XYZ file of C-alpha atoms in Angstrom:
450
model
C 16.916 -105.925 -3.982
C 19.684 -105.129 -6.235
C 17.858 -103.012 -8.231
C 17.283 -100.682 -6.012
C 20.946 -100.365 -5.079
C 22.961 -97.590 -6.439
C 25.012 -98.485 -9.148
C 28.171 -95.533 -8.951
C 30.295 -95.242 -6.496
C 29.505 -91.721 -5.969
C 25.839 -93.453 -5.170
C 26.661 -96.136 -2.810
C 28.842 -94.101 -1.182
C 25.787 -91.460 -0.297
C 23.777 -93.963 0.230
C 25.817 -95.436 2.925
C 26.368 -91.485 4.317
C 22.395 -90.879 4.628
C 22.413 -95.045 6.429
C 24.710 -93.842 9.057
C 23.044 -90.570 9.267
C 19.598 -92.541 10.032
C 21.173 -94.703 12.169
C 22.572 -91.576 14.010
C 19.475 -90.260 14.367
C 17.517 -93.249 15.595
C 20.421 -93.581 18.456
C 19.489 -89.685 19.311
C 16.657 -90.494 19.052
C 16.443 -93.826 21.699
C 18.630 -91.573 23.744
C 16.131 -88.662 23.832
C 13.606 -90.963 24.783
C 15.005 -92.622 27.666
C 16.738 -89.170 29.011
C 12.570 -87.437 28.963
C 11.017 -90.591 30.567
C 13.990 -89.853 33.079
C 12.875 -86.408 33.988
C 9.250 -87.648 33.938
C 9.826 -90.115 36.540
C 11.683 -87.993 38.786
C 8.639 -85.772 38.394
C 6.307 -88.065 38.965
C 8.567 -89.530 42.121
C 8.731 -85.804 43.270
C 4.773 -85.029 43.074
C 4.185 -88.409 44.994
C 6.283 -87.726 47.398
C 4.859 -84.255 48.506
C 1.267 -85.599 47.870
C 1.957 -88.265 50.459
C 3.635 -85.708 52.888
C 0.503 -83.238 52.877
C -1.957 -86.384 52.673
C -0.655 -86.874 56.142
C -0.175 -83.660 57.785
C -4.567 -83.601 56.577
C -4.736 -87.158 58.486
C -2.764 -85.341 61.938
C -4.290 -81.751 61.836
C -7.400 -81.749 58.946
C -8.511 -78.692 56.886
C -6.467 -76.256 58.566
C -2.806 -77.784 59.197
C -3.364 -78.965 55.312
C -3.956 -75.079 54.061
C -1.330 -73.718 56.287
C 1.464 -76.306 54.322
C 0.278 -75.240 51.126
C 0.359 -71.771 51.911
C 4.037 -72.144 52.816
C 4.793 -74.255 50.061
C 3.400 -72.142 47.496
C 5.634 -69.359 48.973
C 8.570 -71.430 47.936
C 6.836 -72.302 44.437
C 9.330 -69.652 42.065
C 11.994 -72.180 43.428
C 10.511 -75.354 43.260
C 7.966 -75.053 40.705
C 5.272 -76.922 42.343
C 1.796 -76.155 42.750
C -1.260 -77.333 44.453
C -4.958 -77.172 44.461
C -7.347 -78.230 47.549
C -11.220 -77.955 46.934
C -14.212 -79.394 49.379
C -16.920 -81.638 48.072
C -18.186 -78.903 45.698
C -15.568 -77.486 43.997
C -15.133 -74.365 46.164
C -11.028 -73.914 46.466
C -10.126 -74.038 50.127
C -6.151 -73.559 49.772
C -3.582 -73.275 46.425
C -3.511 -71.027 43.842
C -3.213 -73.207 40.677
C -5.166 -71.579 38.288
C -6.717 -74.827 36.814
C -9.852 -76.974 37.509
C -8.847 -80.081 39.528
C -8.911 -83.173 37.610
C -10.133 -86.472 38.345
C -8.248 -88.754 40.751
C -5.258 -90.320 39.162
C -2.524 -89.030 37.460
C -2.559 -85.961 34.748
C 0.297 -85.660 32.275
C -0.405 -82.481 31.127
C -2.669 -79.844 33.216
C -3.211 -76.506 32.003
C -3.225 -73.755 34.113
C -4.007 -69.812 32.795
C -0.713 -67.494 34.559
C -1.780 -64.273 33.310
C -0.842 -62.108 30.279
C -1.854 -64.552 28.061
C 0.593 -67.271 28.751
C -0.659 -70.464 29.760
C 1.100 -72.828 31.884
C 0.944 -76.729 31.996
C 2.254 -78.968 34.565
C 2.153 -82.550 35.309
C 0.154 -83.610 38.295
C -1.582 -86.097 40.888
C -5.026 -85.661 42.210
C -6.444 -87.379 45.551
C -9.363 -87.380 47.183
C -9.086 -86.719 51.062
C -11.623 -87.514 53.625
C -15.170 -85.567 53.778
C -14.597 -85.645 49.565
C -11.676 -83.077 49.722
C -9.418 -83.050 46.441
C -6.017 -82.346 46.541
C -3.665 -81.814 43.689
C 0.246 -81.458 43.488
C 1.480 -80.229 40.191
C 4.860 -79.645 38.953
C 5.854 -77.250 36.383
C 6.727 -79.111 33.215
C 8.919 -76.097 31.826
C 12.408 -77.719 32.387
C 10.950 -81.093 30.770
C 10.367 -78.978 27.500
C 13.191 -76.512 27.724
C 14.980 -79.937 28.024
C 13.078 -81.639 25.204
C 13.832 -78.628 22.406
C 17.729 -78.429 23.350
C 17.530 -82.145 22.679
C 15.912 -81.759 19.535
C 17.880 -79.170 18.814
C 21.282 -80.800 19.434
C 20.179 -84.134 18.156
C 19.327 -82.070 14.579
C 22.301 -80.135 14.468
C 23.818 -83.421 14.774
C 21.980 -84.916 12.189
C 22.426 -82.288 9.942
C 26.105 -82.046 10.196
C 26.786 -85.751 10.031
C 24.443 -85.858 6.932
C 26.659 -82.870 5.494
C 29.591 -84.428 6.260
C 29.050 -87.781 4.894
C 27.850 -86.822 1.536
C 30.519 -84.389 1.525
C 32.746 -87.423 2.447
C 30.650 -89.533 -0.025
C 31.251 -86.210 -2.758
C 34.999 -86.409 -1.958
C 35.377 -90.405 -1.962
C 33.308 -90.577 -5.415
C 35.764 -88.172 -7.046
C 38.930 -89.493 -5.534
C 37.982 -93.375 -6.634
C 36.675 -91.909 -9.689
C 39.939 -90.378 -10.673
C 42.116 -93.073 -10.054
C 39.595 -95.704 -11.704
C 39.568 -92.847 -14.734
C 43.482 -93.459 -14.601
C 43.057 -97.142 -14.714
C 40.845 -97.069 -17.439
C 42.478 -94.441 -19.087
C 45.413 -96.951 -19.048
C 43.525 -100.141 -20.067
C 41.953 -98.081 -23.486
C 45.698 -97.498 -24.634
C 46.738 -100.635 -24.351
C 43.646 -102.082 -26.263
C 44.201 -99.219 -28.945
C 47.627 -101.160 -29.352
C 50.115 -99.684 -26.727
C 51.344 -103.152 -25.434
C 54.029 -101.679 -23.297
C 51.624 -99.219 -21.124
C 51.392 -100.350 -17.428
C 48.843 -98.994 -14.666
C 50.688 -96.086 -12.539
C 51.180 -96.530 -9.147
C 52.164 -94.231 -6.222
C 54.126 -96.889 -3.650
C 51.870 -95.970 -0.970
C 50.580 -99.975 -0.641
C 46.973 -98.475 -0.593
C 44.040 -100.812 -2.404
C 44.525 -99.242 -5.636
C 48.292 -99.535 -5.726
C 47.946 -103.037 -5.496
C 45.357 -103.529 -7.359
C 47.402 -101.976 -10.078
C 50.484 -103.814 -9.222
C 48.198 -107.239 -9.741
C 46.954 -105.915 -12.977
C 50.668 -104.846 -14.471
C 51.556 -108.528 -13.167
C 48.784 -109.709 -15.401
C 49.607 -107.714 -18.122
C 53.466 -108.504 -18.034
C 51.129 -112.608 -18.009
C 49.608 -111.691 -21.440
C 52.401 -109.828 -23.069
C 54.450 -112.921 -22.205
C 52.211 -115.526 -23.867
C 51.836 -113.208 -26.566
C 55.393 -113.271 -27.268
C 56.018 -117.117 -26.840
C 52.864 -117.583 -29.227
C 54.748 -115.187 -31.776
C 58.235 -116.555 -31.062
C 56.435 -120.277 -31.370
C 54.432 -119.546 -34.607
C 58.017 -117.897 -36.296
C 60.383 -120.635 -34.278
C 57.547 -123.675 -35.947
C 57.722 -121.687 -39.377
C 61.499 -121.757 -39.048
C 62.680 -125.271 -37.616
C 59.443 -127.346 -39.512
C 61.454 -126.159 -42.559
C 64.062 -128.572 -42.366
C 62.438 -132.151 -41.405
C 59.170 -131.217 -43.727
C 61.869 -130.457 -46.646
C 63.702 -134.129 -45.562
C 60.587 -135.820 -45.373
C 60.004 -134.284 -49.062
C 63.578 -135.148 -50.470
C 63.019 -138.847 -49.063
C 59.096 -138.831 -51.023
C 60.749 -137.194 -53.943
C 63.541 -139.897 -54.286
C 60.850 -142.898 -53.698
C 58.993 -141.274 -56.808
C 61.782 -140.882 -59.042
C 64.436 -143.721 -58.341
C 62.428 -146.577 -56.611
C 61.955 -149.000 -58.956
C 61.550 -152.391 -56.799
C 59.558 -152.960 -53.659
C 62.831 -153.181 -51.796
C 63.692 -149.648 -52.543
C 60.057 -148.537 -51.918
C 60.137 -149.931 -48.279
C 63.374 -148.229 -47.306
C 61.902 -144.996 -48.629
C 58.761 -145.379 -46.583
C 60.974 -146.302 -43.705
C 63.127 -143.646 -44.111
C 59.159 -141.050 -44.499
C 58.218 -142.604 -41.687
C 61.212 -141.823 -39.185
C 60.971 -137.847 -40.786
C 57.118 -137.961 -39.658
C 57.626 -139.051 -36.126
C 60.604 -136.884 -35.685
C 57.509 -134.059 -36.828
C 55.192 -135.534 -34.571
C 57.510 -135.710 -31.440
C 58.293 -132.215 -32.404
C 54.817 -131.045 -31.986
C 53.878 -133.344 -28.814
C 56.491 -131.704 -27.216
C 55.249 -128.093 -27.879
C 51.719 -128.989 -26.497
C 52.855 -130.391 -23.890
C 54.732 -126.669 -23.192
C 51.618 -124.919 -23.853
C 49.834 -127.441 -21.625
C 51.798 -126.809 -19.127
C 52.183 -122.693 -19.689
C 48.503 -122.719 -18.969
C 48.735 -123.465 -15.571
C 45.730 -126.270 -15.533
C 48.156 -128.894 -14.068
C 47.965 -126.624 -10.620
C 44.362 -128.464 -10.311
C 46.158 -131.385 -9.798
C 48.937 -131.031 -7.761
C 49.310 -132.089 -4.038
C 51.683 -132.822 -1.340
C 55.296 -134.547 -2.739
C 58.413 -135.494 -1.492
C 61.247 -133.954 -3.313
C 63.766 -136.285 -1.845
C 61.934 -139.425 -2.954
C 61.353 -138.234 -6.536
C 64.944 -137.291 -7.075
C 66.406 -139.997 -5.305
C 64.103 -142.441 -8.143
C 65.570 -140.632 -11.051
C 68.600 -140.563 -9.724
C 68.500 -144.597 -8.947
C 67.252 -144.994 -12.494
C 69.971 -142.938 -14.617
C 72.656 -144.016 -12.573
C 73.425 -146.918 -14.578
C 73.592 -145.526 -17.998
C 75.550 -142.605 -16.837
C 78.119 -144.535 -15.134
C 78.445 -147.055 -18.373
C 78.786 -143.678 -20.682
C 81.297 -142.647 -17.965
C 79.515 -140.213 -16.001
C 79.742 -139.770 -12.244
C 76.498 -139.078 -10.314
C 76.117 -137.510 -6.790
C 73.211 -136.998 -5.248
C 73.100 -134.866 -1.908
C 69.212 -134.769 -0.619
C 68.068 -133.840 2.299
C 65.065 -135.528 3.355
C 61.415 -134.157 4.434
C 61.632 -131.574 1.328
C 57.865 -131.358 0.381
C 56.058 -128.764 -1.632
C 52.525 -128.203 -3.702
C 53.209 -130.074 -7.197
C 52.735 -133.096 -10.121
C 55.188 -136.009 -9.094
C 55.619 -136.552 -12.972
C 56.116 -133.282 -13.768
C 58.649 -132.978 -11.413
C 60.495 -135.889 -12.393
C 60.500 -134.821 -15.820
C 62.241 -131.450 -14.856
C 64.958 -133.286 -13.460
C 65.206 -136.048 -16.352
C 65.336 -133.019 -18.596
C 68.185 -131.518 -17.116
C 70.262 -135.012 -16.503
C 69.556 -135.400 -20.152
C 71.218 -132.369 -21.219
C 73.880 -132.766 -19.118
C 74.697 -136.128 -21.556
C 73.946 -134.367 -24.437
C 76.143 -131.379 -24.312
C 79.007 -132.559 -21.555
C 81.510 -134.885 -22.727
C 82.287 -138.080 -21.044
C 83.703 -137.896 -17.578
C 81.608 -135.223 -16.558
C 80.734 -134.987 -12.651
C 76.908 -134.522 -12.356
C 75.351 -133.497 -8.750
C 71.902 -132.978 -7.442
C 71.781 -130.736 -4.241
C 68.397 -130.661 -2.104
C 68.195 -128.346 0.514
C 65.251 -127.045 2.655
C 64.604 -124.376 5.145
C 62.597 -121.078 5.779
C 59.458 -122.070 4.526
C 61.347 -122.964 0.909
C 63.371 -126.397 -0.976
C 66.024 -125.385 -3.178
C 66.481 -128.249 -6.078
C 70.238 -127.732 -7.663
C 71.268 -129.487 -10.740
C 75.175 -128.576 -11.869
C 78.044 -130.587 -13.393
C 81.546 -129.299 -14.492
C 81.479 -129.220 -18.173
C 82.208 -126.734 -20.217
C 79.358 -124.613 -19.059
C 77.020 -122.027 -20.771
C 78.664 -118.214 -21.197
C 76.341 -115.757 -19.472
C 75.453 -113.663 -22.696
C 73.487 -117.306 -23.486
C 71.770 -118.616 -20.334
C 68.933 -116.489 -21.096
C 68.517 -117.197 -24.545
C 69.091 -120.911 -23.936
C 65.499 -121.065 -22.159
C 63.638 -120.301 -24.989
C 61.886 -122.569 -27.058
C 63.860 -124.223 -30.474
C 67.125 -122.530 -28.525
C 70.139 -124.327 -29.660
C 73.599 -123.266 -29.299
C 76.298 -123.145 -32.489
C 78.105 -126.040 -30.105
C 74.931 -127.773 -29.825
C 73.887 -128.069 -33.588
C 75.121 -131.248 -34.439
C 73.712 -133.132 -31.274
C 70.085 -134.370 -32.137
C 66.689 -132.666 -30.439
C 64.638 -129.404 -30.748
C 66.036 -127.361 -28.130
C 63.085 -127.394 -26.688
C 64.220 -129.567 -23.286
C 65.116 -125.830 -20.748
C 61.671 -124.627 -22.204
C 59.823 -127.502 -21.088
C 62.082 -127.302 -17.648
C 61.500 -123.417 -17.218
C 57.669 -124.195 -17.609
C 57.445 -126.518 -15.127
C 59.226 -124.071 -13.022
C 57.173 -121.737 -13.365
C 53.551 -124.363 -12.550
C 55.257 -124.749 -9.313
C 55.759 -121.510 -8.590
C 59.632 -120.876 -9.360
C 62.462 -120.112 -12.204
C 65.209 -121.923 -12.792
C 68.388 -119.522 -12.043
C 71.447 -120.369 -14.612
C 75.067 -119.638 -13.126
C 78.888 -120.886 -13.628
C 79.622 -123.790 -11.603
C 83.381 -123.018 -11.803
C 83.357 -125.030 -13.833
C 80.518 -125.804 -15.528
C 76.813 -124.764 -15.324
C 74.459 -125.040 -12.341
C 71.122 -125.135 -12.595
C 68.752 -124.130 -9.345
C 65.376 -123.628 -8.502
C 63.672 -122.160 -5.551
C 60.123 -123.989 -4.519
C 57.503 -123.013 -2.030
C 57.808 -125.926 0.778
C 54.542 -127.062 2.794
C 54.461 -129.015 5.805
C-alpha cells in the first residue's frame, strides 16, 4: 500500500484534492439518484391514479363514458402532459391519441411515441386490460424527468469540476507554501552542517505548525551546541586540571626512584602514588557521573518522591557534624511537596550544596533549607549568610573545574555546582544564584505532581 502513495507533498496533497473530489461526486451522485426515483414515483403514483379513475368511470358507463373522459382529458394534455390510448380486442384505437402501439399489461418505463416533425416522444406508462379485452393506457410525458436529469448532471459536473480545480489549485498552493518554508528549514540545517554553529531556524511568531516546529528544533540545536561546548570546555578543563595531580603523582614516582633506598621509604612513596591515583580516579568518577547524568537516561527511572522527606533525611543526617563544626541548620519544609525524579539524585543535590556551604563559609555560618509548594510547582531553597558569591561569578561558578581565587586552597575539583546544575536540569529546572543579604541563596524551581 505504501508504494502506491505519493511521496511529495505537492502529491499527497492532490491526491487528497481528487479523494474529496470523488467523494463529492459519489454524494451528487447518491443524491441524483434518490431525487429521479422521486420524480419517478410521483409519476408512477400519478398514472395509477388516473388509470384507476377511468378504470371506473368504464365499470359505471362502458365504451362510451370511457372515450368521452379521455377526450376531455386529452384536451387538458399541453398542461398535464398525460396521454392515453384505448383499443378493442383487435387493436383498432377506440379513444386517445398517443401515437404509440399499446404495450403489454404492466408497467412501461419508457414508451415511444412519434409527435411529428421528426421528434419522437417517450413517456412512462401503465397498460390494463378492461372488460370485453379492451386495453387502456395512461402515459405521462417523461420530459421534466430528463430536463431534470441533465440540469442535475449538469450542476453535479460543474460541481465536480470546480471542486477538482479548486483543490489541486489548493493542493498547487499548499505544495509551494510547505515547500518554501521546508526549503527555509533546510536551507538553514545545510549551513549549520557546512559549519555555521550559530544559525537558528527563522520563525514568524504566528504559533502556526512550522513556527513551532522551528522553535523545537532551535531548542534542540541550542541542546547540541551546549554539549558541544561542555565536551570542549571538559576535554581543555581535563587537559588543564589533570596537569597538576598527574605531575604530583610523577614527582612522588620520581623521588621513590631516585632517593628510596629501604623498603620503609619505598612504602611511603607508594602510599603517597597511591593517594595521587585515587584523587585521579575520584576526579574522573565524578565527571561520568556529570555526563551520565547530562544525558538525561536517569529520566527512565524516576517516579513519584517526596521532597519533604528527602530533605528532612539529609538534613537529620548533617545536622550533627554541622553543629560540632559550629554551624546552625534550619530547615523550613512544607510537607506533600512531590514531583517526577531519582530520590538519590535528589539527595545528592542537596548534600552538594550543604557541602559547599562548609567548604567555603566559615564557622558560625547560618544554613537554611526552604520548601515551598503551590501552582502546580515546589520551590527547593538552599542559602546561608556567608560571605556570598559576587554576581559577575555565579555564572561562571556552575561550570565544571570552576573554582574561585578564594576557593583555591580548599581541597576538590570544583566540580560539586556542575554536578548540582545537572541534576537540575534531569528534573526539569536550574538552579537560580542570588545575594542572600548576606550571603548566597541557592533555589530551584521543580515541576510538582499530585
Amino acid at each position: 500500500m505504501r508504494r502506491f502513495l505519493p511521496k511529495t507533498v505537492l502529491g499527497l496533497a492532490t491526491a487528497v484534492s481528487v479523494l474529496l473530489s470523488v467523494v463529492a461526486l459519489a454524494i451528487c451522485f447518491g443524491i441524483y439518484t434518490v431525487t429521479h426515483e422521486a420524480v419517478e414515483a410521483q409519476l408512477d403514483q400519478r398514472i395509477e391514479t388516473e388509470s384507476g379513475i377511468l378504470t371506473a368511470i368504464y365499470e359505471n358507463g362502458g365504451v362510451p363514458a370511457i372515450a368521452a373522459e379521455i377526450g376531455q382529458r386529452e384536451a387538458q394534455s399541453r398542461v398535464t402532459g398525460m396521454g392515453y390510448i384505448l383499443d378493442d380486442r383487435q387493436g383498432n384505437r377506440l379513444a386517445g391519441t398517443l401515437r404509440a402501439k399499446a404495450p403489454e399489461p404492466g408497467w412501461v418505463e419508457f414508451l415511444y411515441d412519434e409527435e411529428g416533425n421528426g421528434k419522437r416522444g417517450v413517456s412512462q406508462a401503465l397498460t390494463r386490460r378492461l372488460d370485453d379485452g379492451l386495453m387502456l393506457v395512461v402515459a405521462a410525458d417523461r420530459t421534466p424527468v430528463d430536463e431534470m436529469d441533465a440540469q442535475l448532471f449538469g450542476l453535479f459536473g460543474a460541481v465536480f469540476c470546480a471542486m477538482l480545480v479548486m483543490g489541486v489549485g489548493g493542493a498547487l498552493g499548499l505544495g509551494i507554501l510547505i515547500r518554501r518554508r521546508l526549503g527555509k528549514i533546510d536551507a538553514t540545517a545545510q549551513a549549520i552542517i557546512d559549519g555555521d554553529l550559530n544559525r537558528r531556524m527563522a520563525r514568524d511568531d504566528t504559533d502556526s505548525e512550522f513556527d513551532r516546529l522551528a522553535e523545537t528544533l532551535n531548542r534542540m540545536l541550542d541542546r547540541n551546541a551546549e554539549l558541544v561546548t561542555n565536551l570542549q570546555q571538559v576535554s581543555n578543563d581535563i587537559a588543564h586540571d589533570l596537569r597538576t595531580p598527574l605531575a604530583r603523582l610523577q614527582q612522588v614516582l620520581d623521588e621513590a626512584l631516585t632517593d628510596a633506598h629501604d623498603a620503609a621509604t619505598f612504602r611511603l612513596a607508594l602510599t603517597r602514588a597511591s593517594e595521587r591515583s585515587r584523587e585521579i580516579l575520584d576526579l574522573f568518577n565524578a565527571l561520568l557521573r556529570i555526563s551520565e547524568i547530562e544525558t538525561l537516561k536517569v529520566r527512565e527511572h524516576f517516579s513519584r518522591i517526596d521532597v519533604c522527606e528527602i530533605a528532612e533525611r539529609v538534613a537529620d543526617a548533617f545536622r550533627p557534624d554541622l553543629e560540632a563544626k559550629g554551624y546552625t541548620l534550619e530547615a523550613d519544609l512544607e510537607t506533600g511537596a512531590f514531583v517526577n525524579g531519582d530520590r538519590h539524585l535528589m539527595s545528592q543535590l542537596l548534600v552538594n550544596l550543604i557541602e559547599n556551604v562548609m567548604r567555603h563559609t566559615p564557622s558560625g555560618t547560618l544554613v537554611s533549607l526552604s520548601l515551598r509548594r503551590g501552582d502546580g510547582l515546589v520551590e527547593l531553597t538552599v542559602s546561608d549568610d556567608g560571605p556570598g558569591i559576587c554576581l559577575a561569578d555565579r555564572h561562571h561558578v556552575l561550570k565544571r573545574f570552576a573554582r574561585l581565587e578564594k576557593s583555591r586552597a580548599t581541597p576538590g575539583f570544583g566540580l560539586g555546582l556542575s554536578l548540582v546544575t545537572a541534576i537540575a536540569q534531569a528534573h526539569h529546572a536550574r538552579p537560580v544564584l542570588c545575594d542572600n543579604h548576606p550571603g548566597l541563596r541557592v533555589g530551584f524551581v521543580f515541576p510538582g505532581v499530585e
